[in-house]
Tab-separated table of C-alpha atoms in Angstrom:
chain	number	residue	atom	x	y	z
A	1	UNK	CA	19.035	25.237	-37.953
A	2	UNK	CA	16.083	27.596	-37.766
A	3	UNK	CA	13.697	24.771	-36.854
A	4	UNK	CA	15.778	23.734	-33.830
A	5	UNK	CA	16.059	27.407	-32.627
A	6	UNK	CA	12.317	27.824	-33.214
A	7	UNK	CA	11.583	24.657	-31.296
A	8	UNK	CA	13.883	25.685	-28.463
A	9	UNK	CA	12.464	29.159	-28.286
A	10	UNK	CA	8.976	27.818	-28.319
A	11	UNK	CA	9.763	25.511	-25.371
A	12	UNK	CA	11.198	28.420	-23.474
A	13	UNK	CA	8.019	30.411	-24.126
A	14	UNK	CA	5.919	27.404	-22.958
A	15	UNK	CA	7.968	27.155	-19.741
A	16	UNK	CA	7.397	30.856	-19.210
A	17	UNK	CA	3.636	30.574	-19.742
A	18	UNK	CA	3.530	27.559	-17.281
A	19	UNK	CA	5.543	29.454	-14.629
A	20	UNK	CA	3.286	32.516	-15.037
A	21	UNK	CA	0.207	30.233	-14.558
A	22	UNK	CA	1.748	28.588	-11.460
A	23	UNK	CA	2.507	31.860	-9.911
A	24	UNK	CA	-0.952	33.115	-10.600
A	25	UNK	CA	-2.446	30.086	-9.004
A	26	UNK	CA	-0.271	30.393	-5.876
A	27	UNK	CA	-0.991	34.144	-5.552
A	28	UNK	CA	-4.717	34.126	-6.159
A	29	UNK	CA	-6.225	30.732	-5.353
A	30	UNK	CA	-6.891	30.085	-1.630
A	31	UNK	CA	-7.265	26.331	-2.195
A	32	UNK	CA	-3.825	26.206	-3.821
A	33	UNK	CA	-2.354	28.366	-1.017
A	34	UNK	CA	-3.741	25.932	1.632
A	35	UNK	CA	-2.367	22.930	-0.290
A	36	UNK	CA	1.081	24.628	-0.649
A	37	UNK	CA	1.109	25.386	3.130
A	38	UNK	CA	0.149	21.811	4.006
A	39	UNK	CA	2.880	20.573	1.658
A	40	UNK	CA	5.432	22.817	3.317
A	41	UNK	CA	4.396	21.708	6.757
A	42	UNK	CA	4.512	18.038	5.793
A	43	UNK	CA	7.974	18.561	4.288
A	44	UNK	CA	9.154	20.042	7.569
A	45	UNK	CA	7.648	17.203	9.522
A	46	UNK	CA	9.275	14.789	7.042
A	47	UNK	CA	12.745	16.208	7.913
A	48	UNK	CA	12.002	15.950	11.631
A	49	UNK	CA	10.936	12.275	11.500
A	50	UNK	CA	13.552	11.258	9.036
A	51	UNK	CA	11.649	9.939	5.991
A	52	UNK	CA	13.285	7.232	3.819
A	53	UNK	CA	13.912	7.949	0.165
A	54	UNK	CA	10.785	5.914	-0.789
A	55	UNK	CA	8.695	7.850	1.746
A	56	UNK	CA	10.001	11.224	0.339
A	57	UNK	CA	9.117	10.095	-3.175
A	58	UNK	CA	5.515	9.092	-2.066
A	59	UNK	CA	5.063	12.368	-0.157
A	60	UNK	CA	6.426	14.561	-2.936
A	61	UNK	CA	4.328	12.903	-5.557
A	62	UNK	CA	1.239	13.242	-3.369
A	63	UNK	CA	1.814	16.881	-2.609
A	64	UNK	CA	2.512	17.571	-6.339
A	65	UNK	CA	-0.531	15.652	-7.547
A	66	UNK	CA	-2.906	17.302	-5.136
A	67	UNK	CA	-1.636	20.774	-6.094
A	68	UNK	CA	-1.847	19.912	-9.817
A	69	UNK	CA	-5.432	18.587	-9.428
A	70	UNK	CA	-6.394	21.764	-7.571
A	71	UNK	CA	-4.957	23.766	-10.539
A	72	UNK	CA	-6.884	21.727	-13.067
A	73	UNK	CA	-10.006	22.200	-11.003
A	74	UNK	CA	-9.542	25.935	-10.941
A	75	UNK	CA	-9.039	25.905	-14.759
A	76	UNK	CA	-12.186	23.887	-15.263
A	77	UNK	CA	-14.122	26.367	-13.057
A	78	UNK	CA	-12.730	29.297	-15.007
A	79	UNK	CA	-13.767	27.755	-18.325
A	80	UNK	CA	-17.213	26.834	-17.054
A	81	UNK	CA	-17.711	30.393	-15.696
A	82	UNK	CA	-16.488	31.858	-19.042
A	83	UNK	CA	-18.788	29.693	-21.129
A	84	UNK	CA	-21.874	30.136	-18.920
A	85	UNK	CA	-21.501	32.912	-16.288
A	86	UNK	CA	-24.956	32.542	-14.820
A	87	UNK	CA	-26.034	29.473	-12.884
A	88	UNK	CA	-26.786	26.451	-14.986
A	89	UNK	CA	-27.344	22.899	-13.678
A	90	UNK	CA	-24.926	21.270	-16.156
A	91	UNK	CA	-22.136	23.804	-15.424
A	92	UNK	CA	-22.809	23.149	-11.721
A	93	UNK	CA	-22.416	19.411	-12.228
A	94	UNK	CA	-19.172	19.903	-14.164
A	95	UNK	CA	-17.728	22.002	-11.378
A	96	UNK	CA	-18.929	19.522	-8.780
A	97	UNK	CA	-17.234	16.715	-10.661
A	98	UNK	CA	-13.953	18.594	-10.778
A	99	UNK	CA	-14.169	19.394	-7.108
A	100	UNK	CA	-15.066	15.792	-6.431
A	101	UNK	CA	-11.821	14.692	-8.112
A	102	UNK	CA	-9.838	16.901	-5.748
A	103	UNK	CA	-11.794	15.593	-2.742
A	104	UNK	CA	-11.125	11.943	-3.693
A	105	UNK	CA	-7.423	12.462	-4.098
A	106	UNK	CA	-7.372	14.492	-0.846
A	107	UNK	CA	-8.726	11.369	0.850
A	108	UNK	CA	-5.992	9.264	-0.805
A	109	UNK	CA	-3.380	11.879	0.274
A	110	UNK	CA	-4.543	11.449	3.933
A	111	UNK	CA	-4.299	7.684	3.648
A	112	UNK	CA	-0.775	8.026	2.179
A	113	UNK	CA	0.178	10.379	4.991
A	114	UNK	CA	-1.195	7.939	7.546
A	115	UNK	CA	0.728	5.084	6.110
A	116	UNK	CA	3.929	7.154	6.209
A	117	UNK	CA	3.564	8.897	9.557
A	118	UNK	CA	1.559	6.666	11.911
A	119	UNK	CA	4.332	4.032	12.229
A	120	UNK	CA	6.771	6.870	13.029
A	121	UNK	CA	4.549	8.390	15.700
A	122	UNK	CA	3.435	5.176	17.409
């Protein structure tokens, strides 16, 4: 029975660490704060226009993915800064690649938003 208790306790600790990290991101990272605000605004607009279940799923996934990618980008930047605090071309490239991934999904998010909302507005 000790293994199950240990597994359960370890899972609870993992959830606690993840929650702590999520709160830290929301409190300290302006890019995450902007994405959370956009997500809240889009959720409000979704209620006003009456999204279907499928549209809610698409919107919720899109908001969640963009916030998650922003978090990963932040983690990559922190690791890169820790490994090599001063400017280095390779570290700069790594950070640019991570930021590029966020940018690419942001474009996809805009397209998804347009697919959902343009027919409702016009």
